[in-house]
Coordinates of C-alpha atoms in Angstrom, one line a residue:
M1 CA 251.6 179.8 -59.3
G2 CA 248.5 177.4 -59.7
F3 CA 246.3 176.8 -62.3
A4 CA 243.0 174.4 -62.2
R5 CA 240.4 173.3 -64.3
T6 CA 237.1 172.1 -64.9
C7 CA 233.5 172.4 -66.8
S8 CA 230.6 173.4 -67.0
V9 CA 227.7 174.9 -69.9
A10 CA 226.5 177.4 -71.4
L11 CA 222.7 177.0 -72.7
V12 CA 222.3 178.8 -75.1
G13 CA 217.9 178.6 -76.0
V14 CA 217.5 175.4 -75.4
E15 CA 220.4 173.7 -76.4
G16 CA 223.4 173.5 -74.8
V17 CA 227.6 174.7 -75.2
V18 CA 230.4 173.0 -73.7
V19 CA 232.0 175.6 -71.6
E20 CA 235.9 175.1 -70.0
V21 CA 235.8 177.2 -66.7
Q22 CA 239.7 178.2 -66.1
A23 CA 241.4 179.5 -63.1
D24 CA 244.8 180.7 -62.3
L25 CA 246.5 181.8 -59.1
E26 CA 249.2 184.1 -59.5
P27 CA 251.7 185.9 -56.5
G28 CA 250.3 189.8 -56.9
V29 CA 247.5 192.1 -55.4
A30 CA 244.7 190.0 -53.9
A31 CA 241.8 190.4 -56.7
F32 CA 239.3 188.6 -58.7
T33 CA 238.8 188.5 -62.2
L34 CA 236.1 186.6 -64.5
V35 CA 236.6 186.9 -68.3
G36 CA 235.0 185.6 -71.1
L37 CA 232.1 187.8 -72.0
P38 CA 229.7 187.0 -68.5
D39 CA 226.3 188.6 -68.2
K40 CA 226.0 190.6 -65.0
S41 CA 224.2 188.2 -63.0
L42 CA 227.2 186.3 -64.1
I43 CA 230.2 188.8 -63.1
E44 CA 228.5 188.8 -59.4
S45 CA 229.3 185.2 -59.3
R46 CA 232.7 186.4 -57.8
D47 CA 230.6 187.5 -54.6
R48 CA 229.0 184.3 -54.7
V49 CA 232.0 182.3 -55.2
R50 CA 233.8 183.4 -52.3
A51 CA 231.2 183.5 -49.6
A52 CA 230.2 180.4 -50.0
V53 CA 233.8 179.1 -49.7
V54 CA 234.6 181.1 -47.1
N55 CA 231.4 180.0 -45.4
S56 CA 232.4 176.3 -46.3
G57 CA 235.4 176.4 -44.7
A58 CA 237.9 176.5 -47.5
E59 CA 240.8 179.5 -46.9
W60 CA 239.6 182.1 -49.9
P61 CA 243.4 183.0 -51.9
Q62 CA 245.0 186.1 -51.1
K63 CA 246.7 186.3 -54.8
K64 CA 245.6 187.4 -58.1
L65 CA 242.6 185.1 -59.7
T66 CA 242.1 185.0 -63.1
V67 CA 238.7 183.3 -64.4
G68 CA 238.0 182.4 -68.0
L69 CA 235.7 180.4 -69.5
S70 CA 236.1 179.5 -72.4
P71 CA 235.6 179.7 -75.7
A72 CA 235.4 183.2 -74.9
S73 CA 233.3 184.2 -77.6
V74 CA 230.2 182.4 -76.7
P75 CA 228.2 184.6 -74.3
K76 CA 227.2 183.7 -70.9
S77 CA 224.6 184.2 -68.3
G78 CA 222.9 183.0 -65.1
S79 CA 224.3 182.0 -61.9
G80 CA 225.1 177.9 -63.4
F81 CA 228.4 177.8 -63.5
D82 CA 229.6 178.7 -59.2
L83 CA 229.7 175.0 -58.9
A84 CA 232.5 175.3 -61.3
V85 CA 234.3 178.4 -60.8
A86 CA 234.4 177.8 -56.8
C87 CA 236.0 174.0 -57.7
A88 CA 238.7 175.2 -60.3
V89 CA 239.6 178.3 -57.6
L90 CA 239.5 175.7 -54.8
G91 CA 241.5 173.5 -57.7
A92 CA 244.6 176.7 -58.4
A93 CA 245.0 176.5 -54.3
E94 CA 245.9 173.0 -54.3
R95 CA 243.5 172.7 -51.5
L96 CA 241.8 170.6 -54.4
D97 CA 243.3 167.9 -57.0
P98 CA 243.0 169.5 -60.3
R99 CA 243.3 165.9 -61.6
E100 CA 240.0 165.4 -59.9
L101 CA 238.6 167.8 -61.9
T102 CA 239.7 167.7 -65.7
D103 CA 236.4 165.0 -66.1
L104 CA 233.9 166.3 -64.3
M105 CA 231.0 168.8 -65.5
M106 CA 229.6 171.0 -63.3
I107 CA 226.4 172.7 -62.6
G108 CA 224.5 174.2 -60.2
E109 CA 224.7 177.8 -58.1
L110 CA 226.7 178.4 -54.7
G111 CA 224.3 180.5 -52.2
L112 CA 226.1 182.6 -49.7
D113 CA 226.3 179.7 -47.0
G114 CA 227.7 177.3 -49.7
R115 CA 224.6 175.5 -50.7
V116 CA 224.1 174.5 -53.8
R117 CA 221.2 175.9 -55.4
P118 CA 219.3 174.0 -58.3
V119 CA 219.1 176.4 -61.6
R120 CA 216.8 176.2 -64.7
G121 CA 218.1 174.2 -67.6
V122 CA 219.5 171.1 -66.6
L123 CA 218.4 168.4 -68.8
P124 CA 219.6 169.8 -71.8
A125 CA 223.1 171.0 -69.6
V126 CA 223.5 167.5 -69.2
L127 CA 222.6 166.4 -72.9
A128 CA 225.1 168.7 -74.3
A129 CA 227.6 166.8 -71.7
A130 CA 226.8 163.7 -73.2
D131 CA 227.1 164.4 -76.3
A132 CA 230.2 167.0 -75.9
G133 CA 231.6 162.6 -74.2
Y134 CA 231.5 163.5 -70.7
R135 CA 230.5 160.5 -68.1
Q136 CA 230.3 162.1 -64.7
V137 CA 228.5 165.1 -63.8
V138 CA 227.5 167.5 -60.4
V139 CA 224.3 168.6 -60.2
P140 CA 222.2 170.1 -57.1
E141 CA 220.7 167.5 -54.8
R142 CA 216.9 168.7 -56.3
T143 CA 217.8 168.4 -59.6
V144 CA 219.6 164.5 -59.6
A145 CA 215.9 163.4 -60.9
E146 CA 216.3 165.5 -64.2
A147 CA 219.9 165.1 -64.7
S148 CA 219.2 161.3 -64.1
L149 CA 217.6 161.0 -67.9
V150 CA 220.3 161.3 -69.9
P151 CA 221.7 157.7 -70.2
G152 CA 225.3 156.6 -69.3
I153 CA 225.7 159.0 -67.2
S154 CA 227.0 159.1 -63.8
V155 CA 225.1 161.7 -61.9
L156 CA 226.4 163.3 -58.3
G157 CA 224.1 165.6 -56.4
V158 CA 224.9 167.5 -53.4
R159 CA 223.8 169.9 -51.0
S160 CA 226.4 171.8 -50.5
L161 CA 230.0 172.5 -51.3
R162 CA 231.3 171.6 -48.3
Q163 CA 230.0 168.2 -49.1
L164 CA 231.7 168.4 -53.2
I165 CA 234.8 169.1 -51.2
A166 CA 234.7 166.6 -49.0
V167 CA 233.7 163.5 -51.7
L168 CA 236.6 164.8 -54.2
A169 CA 239.4 165.2 -50.8
D170 CA 238.0 162.0 -50.3
E171 CA 237.6 163.0 -46.8
P172 CA 233.6 162.0 -44.7
V173 CA 231.2 163.6 -46.2
P174 CA 229.7 165.9 -43.6
E175 CA 225.4 166.3 -42.9
E176 CA 224.0 168.7 -44.2
E177 CA 220.3 170.1 -43.0
D178 CA 216.7 169.7 -45.1
P179 CA 214.9 171.9 -43.8
L180 CA 211.8 169.6 -45.8
E181 CA 212.6 166.9 -42.8
E182 CA 211.5 169.6 -40.2
G183 CA 208.5 170.6 -42.3
R184 CA 209.8 174.4 -43.4
P185 CA 209.3 175.3 -47.2
D186 CA 212.3 175.0 -49.5
P187 CA 213.7 178.4 -50.7
L188 CA 215.7 176.7 -52.9
L189 CA 213.1 175.3 -55.5
A190 CA 212.9 179.4 -55.7
G191 CA 215.1 179.0 -58.7
L192 CA 213.5 176.6 -60.6
L193 CA 210.5 178.9 -61.6
V194 CA 210.3 182.0 -63.7
P195 CA 208.0 184.8 -62.3
G196 CA 205.1 184.6 -63.3
T197 CA 204.6 181.2 -65.3
G198 CA 203.6 179.0 -62.4
V199 CA 204.2 175.6 -61.5
S200 CA 202.9 173.8 -64.7
A201 CA 202.5 176.5 -66.9
G202 CA 201.3 174.9 -70.6
L203 CA 201.4 171.2 -68.8
P204 CA 199.1 169.0 -68.1
R205 CA 197.7 168.2 -64.3
C206 CA 197.0 164.8 -64.5
E207 CA 194.2 165.6 -61.5
H208 CA 192.4 167.6 -62.8
A209 CA 192.2 166.4 -66.9
P210 CA 189.3 168.3 -68.7
D211 CA 186.6 165.5 -70.1
L212 CA 185.2 165.0 -73.9
A213 CA 182.7 163.6 -71.9
D214 CA 181.6 167.0 -70.7
V215 CA 180.9 168.5 -74.2
A216 CA 176.5 168.1 -75.0
G217 CA 176.9 168.2 -78.8
Q218 CA 178.5 169.0 -81.3
E219 CA 178.7 165.7 -82.5
T220 CA 180.6 167.5 -85.9
A221 CA 183.6 169.4 -84.1
R222 CA 183.9 166.3 -81.9
R223 CA 184.8 163.7 -84.8
A224 CA 187.1 166.7 -86.2
L225 CA 189.2 167.0 -82.6
E226 CA 189.7 162.8 -83.4
V227 CA 190.9 163.2 -87.4
A228 CA 193.1 166.5 -85.9
A229 CA 194.4 163.9 -83.3
A230 CA 194.7 160.9 -85.2
G231 CA 197.2 162.7 -88.1
R232 CA 198.3 165.6 -85.7
H233 CA 196.6 168.3 -88.4
H234 CA 196.1 171.5 -87.8
I235 CA 192.2 172.9 -86.9
F236 CA 190.0 175.8 -87.0
L237 CA 187.0 176.0 -85.4
K238 CA 184.5 179.1 -85.9
G239 CA 181.3 179.8 -83.9
P240 CA 179.0 181.8 -81.4
P241 CA 180.6 182.9 -78.5
G242 CA 179.6 179.8 -75.6
A243 CA 179.1 177.3 -78.3
G244 CA 182.0 175.2 -76.3
K245 CA 184.9 175.8 -78.7
T246 CA 187.0 176.6 -75.9
M247 CA 185.7 173.4 -74.0
L248 CA 186.4 171.7 -76.8
A249 CA 190.3 172.4 -76.9
E250 CA 191.3 172.0 -73.6
R251 CA 189.6 168.4 -74.3
F252 CA 192.3 168.6 -77.6
P253 CA 195.6 167.3 -75.8
G254 CA 193.5 164.5 -73.7
L255 CA 193.1 162.8 -76.9
L256 CA 196.9 162.7 -78.4
P257 CA 199.1 159.3 -77.3
P258 CA 201.5 159.9 -74.5
L259 CA 204.9 161.2 -75.3
T260 CA 207.5 158.8 -76.9
P261 CA 210.5 159.1 -74.6
K262 CA 212.5 160.7 -77.1
E263 CA 210.0 163.6 -77.6
S264 CA 210.0 163.9 -73.6
L265 CA 213.5 164.8 -73.4
E266 CA 212.4 167.1 -76.2
V267 CA 209.6 168.8 -74.0
T268 CA 211.2 168.3 -70.8
A269 CA 214.0 170.0 -71.7
V270 CA 212.1 173.4 -73.8
H271 CA 210.1 173.6 -70.1
S272 CA 213.4 173.6 -67.8
V273 CA 214.8 176.5 -69.7
A274 CA 211.8 177.9 -69.8
G275 CA 211.3 177.5 -66.0
T276 CA 207.9 175.7 -66.1
L277 CA 209.2 172.2 -65.0
P278 CA 206.7 171.5 -61.6
P279 CA 209.2 170.3 -59.2
G280 CA 209.0 166.8 -58.0
Q281 CA 208.1 166.4 -62.4
P282 CA 211.3 165.4 -63.8
L283 CA 210.2 164.4 -67.0
V284 CA 207.1 164.8 -68.9
H285 CA 204.9 162.3 -70.5
R286 CA 201.6 164.4 -72.2
P287 CA 201.7 166.6 -74.5
P288 CA 201.7 170.1 -73.3
Y289 CA 198.8 172.4 -73.3
C290 CA 199.7 176.4 -74.1
A291 CA 197.0 178.9 -74.7
P292 CA 198.6 182.2 -74.5
H293 CA 196.0 185.4 -74.0
H294 CA 195.1 187.1 -78.0
S295 CA 197.1 190.4 -76.8
A296 CA 200.8 188.6 -76.5
T297 CA 203.1 189.8 -78.1
M298 CA 205.6 188.1 -81.2
A299 CA 208.3 188.0 -79.2
S300 CA 206.5 185.7 -76.1
L301 CA 204.8 183.5 -79.2
V302 CA 208.1 182.4 -81.3
G303 CA 210.3 183.1 -78.2
G304 CA 212.1 186.7 -77.2
G305 CA 213.8 188.8 -75.0
S306 CA 216.5 190.7 -73.8
G307 CA 220.0 189.1 -74.7
M308 CA 219.8 185.9 -75.8
P309 CA 215.9 184.8 -76.8
R310 CA 213.8 182.3 -74.8
P311 CA 211.3 179.8 -75.8
G312 CA 207.7 181.1 -76.7
A313 CA 204.9 179.7 -76.3
V314 CA 205.5 177.9 -80.2
S315 CA 208.2 176.1 -78.6
L316 CA 206.4 175.4 -75.0
A317 CA 203.7 173.8 -77.0
H318 CA 206.3 171.2 -78.7
H319 CA 204.6 168.4 -79.3
G320 CA 201.3 169.3 -77.9
V321 CA 198.9 171.8 -78.4
L322 CA 199.0 175.7 -79.2
F323 CA 195.6 177.3 -78.7
M324 CA 194.6 180.8 -80.0
D325 CA 191.3 181.7 -78.2
E326 CA 189.9 184.5 -80.1
A327 CA 192.4 184.7 -82.8
A328 CA 190.4 187.4 -85.1
E329 CA 191.4 189.9 -81.9
C330 CA 194.9 188.8 -82.1
S331 CA 197.9 191.2 -84.4
P332 CA 197.8 189.9 -87.8
S333 CA 201.4 189.7 -87.8
V334 CA 201.3 188.0 -84.8
L335 CA 199.5 185.4 -86.1
D336 CA 201.3 185.3 -89.7
A337 CA 204.7 184.7 -87.6
L338 CA 203.0 180.7 -87.0
R339 CA 203.6 180.3 -90.7
Q340 CA 206.9 179.4 -91.0
P341 CA 207.2 177.3 -87.4
L342 CA 203.8 175.7 -89.2
E343 CA 205.1 173.8 -92.4
S344 CA 209.4 173.4 -90.4
G345 CA 208.7 172.3 -87.2
H346 CA 211.0 174.2 -85.4
V347 CA 211.2 178.5 -85.3
V348 CA 214.6 180.7 -86.2
V349 CA 215.2 183.5 -83.8
A350 CA 217.7 186.4 -85.2
R351 CA 218.9 188.7 -82.3
A352 CA 222.0 190.8 -82.0
A353 CA 222.8 188.8 -79.2
G354 CA 223.3 185.3 -81.5
M355 CA 220.9 183.7 -84.0
L356 CA 219.3 180.5 -82.6
R357 CA 216.9 177.6 -83.3
M358 CA 214.5 176.8 -81.2
P359 CA 211.6 173.5 -81.5
A360 CA 208.4 174.4 -82.2
R361 CA 206.8 171.3 -83.6
F362 CA 203.2 171.7 -82.5
L363 CA 199.3 171.1 -83.4
L364 CA 198.0 174.9 -83.6
A365 CA 193.8 175.0 -83.0
L366 CA 192.6 178.5 -83.5
A367 CA 189.2 180.1 -82.3
A368 CA 187.4 182.7 -83.6
N369 CA 183.6 184.2 -84.0
P370 CA 182.1 185.0 -87.1
C371 CA 182.0 188.8 -86.7
P372 CA 182.8 191.3 -83.7
C373 CA 179.4 190.6 -82.3
G374 CA 179.4 186.9 -82.3
R375 CA 176.5 186.3 -83.0
H376 CA 176.4 186.2 -87.6
G377 CA 174.5 184.0 -88.6
T378 CA 172.7 182.4 -85.6
T379 CA 169.3 181.9 -85.3
G380 CA 167.6 184.9 -84.2
G381 CA 170.6 185.9 -83.3
G382 CA 170.0 190.0 -84.2
C383 CA 173.6 190.9 -85.4
E384 CA 173.8 194.1 -86.4
C385 CA 177.7 194.5 -87.8
R386 CA 178.1 195.9 -91.3
P387 CA 179.0 194.0 -93.9
S388 CA 182.4 195.8 -94.2
S389 CA 183.3 195.1 -90.3
I390 CA 182.1 191.4 -91.0
R391 CA 184.6 191.3 -93.5
R392 CA 187.7 193.6 -91.6
Y393 CA 187.2 191.0 -88.7
R394 CA 187.4 187.9 -91.1
S395 CA 190.5 189.6 -93.5
R396 CA 192.7 189.4 -90.1
L397 CA 193.1 185.5 -90.0
S398 CA 195.2 185.8 -93.1
G399 CA 194.4 183.8 -96.5
P400 CA 198.5 182.1 -96.1
L401 CA 197.6 181.1 -92.1
M402 CA 194.6 179.2 -92.9
D403 CA 196.3 178.0 -96.2
R404 CA 198.1 175.4 -93.8
V405 CA 194.9 174.6 -91.4
D406 CA 193.1 171.6 -92.6
L407 CA 190.2 171.4 -90.7
R408 CA 187.6 174.7 -90.8
I409 CA 184.2 173.5 -88.2
S410 CA 181.4 175.7 -87.9
V411 CA 180.4 175.2 -84.2
E412 CA 177.2 175.3 -83.9
P413 CA 175.0 176.7 -80.6
V414 CA 174.0 173.7 -78.8
A415 CA 170.4 173.0 -78.8
R416 CA 168.2 172.8 -76.1
S417 CA 167.3 169.2 -76.6
E418 CA 171.2 168.3 -76.3
L419 CA 172.0 170.4 -73.4
V420 CA 169.6 169.5 -71.3
A421 CA 169.3 165.5 -72.4
L422 CA 169.3 162.9 -69.5
G423 CA 171.5 160.0 -69.7
R424 CA 173.0 160.6 -72.9
S425 CA 176.0 158.7 -73.6
A426 CA 178.9 161.1 -74.7
E427 CA 182.1 159.9 -75.2
S428 CA 185.0 160.1 -73.3
T429 CA 188.0 161.4 -73.6
A430 CA 189.5 157.2 -72.8
T431 CA 187.4 156.1 -75.6
V432 CA 188.5 158.4 -78.6
A433 CA 191.8 158.7 -77.5
A434 CA 192.4 154.3 -77.6
R435 CA 190.9 155.1 -82.0
V436 CA 193.0 157.8 -81.7
Q437 CA 195.8 155.5 -81.0
A438 CA 194.7 152.9 -83.4
A439 CA 194.8 155.1 -85.7
R440 CA 198.3 156.8 -85.4
E441 CA 199.3 152.4 -85.1
R442 CA 197.7 152.0 -88.4
A443 CA 199.9 154.8 -89.9
E444 CA 203.3 154.3 -88.4
A445 CA 203.3 150.8 -90.3
R446 CA 202.6 152.3 -93.4
L447 CA 205.2 154.8 -93.0
A448 CA 207.7 152.3 -91.5
G449 CA 211.1 152.4 -92.7
T450 CA 209.9 156.7 -94.2
P451 CA 211.2 159.5 -91.4
W452 CA 207.5 160.4 -91.5
H453 CA 205.2 158.7 -88.5
T454 CA 201.9 161.2 -88.8
N455 CA 199.7 161.7 -92.0
S456 CA 201.0 165.1 -91.6
E457 CA 204.2 164.9 -92.3
V458 CA 204.0 163.2 -95.7
P459 CA 204.7 165.6 -98.5
G460 CA 201.9 165.6 -101.1
H461 CA 204.2 163.8 -103.8
E462 CA 204.4 161.0 -101.9
L463 CA 200.9 160.6 -101.3
R464 CA 200.3 160.7 -104.9
T465 CA 202.7 158.8 -106.1
R466 CA 203.3 155.8 -103.6
W467 CA 200.5 156.1 -101.3
Q468 CA 197.4 156.3 -103.8
V469 CA 193.7 157.1 -103.2
Q470 CA 190.6 154.7 -104.8
P471 CA 190.3 155.4 -108.3
G472 CA 188.5 158.1 -109.3
A473 CA 188.2 159.0 -105.2
L474 CA 190.6 162.3 -106.6
A475 CA 187.3 163.8 -109.1
Q476 CA 185.6 166.3 -106.4
A477 CA 189.4 167.4 -105.3
E478 CA 190.5 167.6 -108.8
R479 CA 187.5 169.8 -109.4
D480 CA 187.9 172.1 -107.1
L481 CA 191.7 172.2 -108.2
E482 CA 191.4 173.7 -111.2
C483 CA 188.3 176.6 -110.4
G484 CA 190.7 178.2 -107.5
L485 CA 188.7 176.4 -105.0
L486 CA 192.0 174.5 -103.7
T487 CA 195.6 175.2 -103.6
A488 CA 198.7 173.3 -104.6
R489 CA 199.1 173.2 -100.7
G490 CA 195.9 171.9 -100.0
L491 CA 195.4 169.8 -102.3
D492 CA 197.9 167.9 -100.5
R493 CA 196.3 169.1 -97.8
V494 CA 193.1 167.0 -98.1
L495 CA 195.4 163.9 -99.2
R496 CA 196.4 163.5 -95.3
V497 CA 193.0 164.3 -93.7
A498 CA 192.0 162.3 -96.1
W499 CA 194.2 159.1 -94.9
T500 CA 193.5 160.0 -91.8
A501 CA 189.9 159.6 -92.3
A502 CA 190.8 155.6 -94.0
D503 CA 193.1 154.8 -90.9
L504 CA 190.2 155.7 -88.1
A505 CA 187.6 153.5 -90.3
G506 CA 190.2 150.6 -90.5
R507 CA 190.6 150.8 -94.6
D508 CA 193.9 150.1 -96.3
R509 CA 193.1 153.5 -98.9
P510 CA 191.2 155.9 -98.7
T511 CA 187.7 156.2 -100.8
G512 CA 186.2 158.9 -102.4
E513 CA 183.8 159.4 -99.6
D514 CA 187.0 159.4 -97.4
V515 CA 188.1 162.6 -99.9
N516 CA 185.2 164.2 -100.4
W517 CA 184.8 164.6 -96.5
A518 CA 188.5 166.2 -95.9
L519 CA 187.1 168.3 -99.0
E520 CA 184.2 169.7 -96.8
L521 CA 185.9 169.5 -93.4
R522 CA 188.5 172.2 -95.6
T523 CA 185.7 174.2 -97.8
G524 CA 183.3 174.4 -96.1
V525 CA 180.7 173.0 -99.1
R526 CA 179.3 169.7 -98.4
R527 CA 180.2 167.0 -101.0
G528 CA 176.9 164.4 -100.7
A529 CA 177.5 161.3 -99.0
L530 CA 180.2 161.2 -96.6
T531 CA 182.2 158.8 -94.4
T532 CA 181.1 156.9 -91.8
A533 CA 182.7 157.1 -88.2
G534 CA 184.1 153.0 -88.3
A535 CA 186.1 153.0 -84.9
G536 CA 183.7 152.3 -81.9
G537 CA 180.7 150.5 -84.1
A538 CA 179.0 154.3 -84.4
S539 CA 178.2 155.5 -87.6
A540 CA 177.8 159.4 -87.8
D541 CA 177.7 162.2 -90.5
P542 CA 180.0 164.1 -90.0
G543 CA 180.0 166.4 -91.9
A544 CA 176.5 167.2 -91.8
H545 CA 174.4 170.1 -89.8
P546 CA 172.4 168.9 -86.7
R547 CA 169.3 169.6 -88.4
E548 CA 170.1 167.8 -91.7
T549 CA 166.9 166.0 -92.7
A550 CA 167.8 162.1 -93.5
T551 CA 167.6 162.4 -97.1
T552 CA 170.8 163.3 -96.9
R553 CA 172.5 160.8 -94.4
P554 CA 175.4 158.8 -95.7
P555 CA 173.3 155.6 -98.3
G556 CA 172.4 152.9 -95.7
K557 CA 171.3 155.4 -92.8
Q558 CA 168.1 156.4 -93.7
G559 CA 165.8 156.2 -91.7

């Protein structure tokens, strides 16, 4: 009788659970039994492992073989257990020393010829191994860079089971053919991608990054995007078709600062599990951008699927931007599913197979037309929609959802003079991103020693007691609260936006102009004198209509 054990990792959502793979050989009729709550793809590993072992030059034991995956109560799926199962069987058959396998963590799929194929979710799996105290992991050669992102872990990348047997048995390591050297396509990379997602779904492509300088006019919306990026505030863009709402939203991620090392690991782990991590890009440095179609289902948005839920669009946009274009065309129930993750920064998905928590701290950008035809309120638009149709159309965006959106901007059609102007000096993404980075640094310095990093995360109680605005600055906001124009949550969000405006302007605390501007961005009602753009040397009236006269400009800007 022979016995051996090694370890692998089962992914539950985006978190890993260490699984002990045990192999037991007993005299009897040759059979292969796999126990431990495996799914269909894992049950099929019996045939893959047997063929891989034989084609790697090892002898398959002709005894009663039982492989157990513990803990048995955790559902296990996927082909990433193949490598661990094969080594445990060879250890039980005394082809390998069982003592060499005990402290190893193995992740990888086996081909019938013995090649080790990469699998999705290597980064969260190695993170789980590190948390459990393991210091040595064996992964497919194609995923070594991803596994090496975890500090304190010794990573061994193998191309075939034959190579791993030689390493563990202290034998000469054979050379394996690399199809890339001969210019042939690499079929091993197919295991890293989910069909239909593409190689960069949700991730920015630096070589084709859109620039904010391409947007003509829209000074109010551009300034609102800057505020949203600086304070991580959610934004709603409303305007007729062709005004530039989608162009603005596509340039939103470029204004965000690069991800911190911790954020990069979190984002990379989510995309690795989802199968959207491009080959050759082991670590994501830029905030992701996810723009699902307005016909997306609730499961695709918040996470779901057969068996254990998979990450949805809210998780793919973690630490990035989730853009919901044509929001009024989306199912109201689907949009309302965003309310909980907008507040908590994560989503809890409950299914019959289990309940899991997935990260979902994203910036929400909504865009919608003013009416079904899109011409309501435009000059010469000729809208023929009935008032009842307009009310039904707008009511698809529920009050509780919109109460969580800090900035609500009316995107007006671009004037002819702005569209055809030659030599216009529109600010680029890099210029605005520099101001956003400076504002983020001011906020982080003020919030040092607290669990918060941006203004949107600070609780309202702390803003009202610990970091107060200038005396009298909240007079108009308090009147709006008494009149019912603001909710208690709305007042807190106005304070957060006011602090962001002050950070962009380089002020120590918000003034009445900052608060009034934040009120205008939230309610759409002009409040008279507004704040000016303190950074970059350019002054503007960010809340004023493009055709507003000079008499309504901020003090000191007339004439």
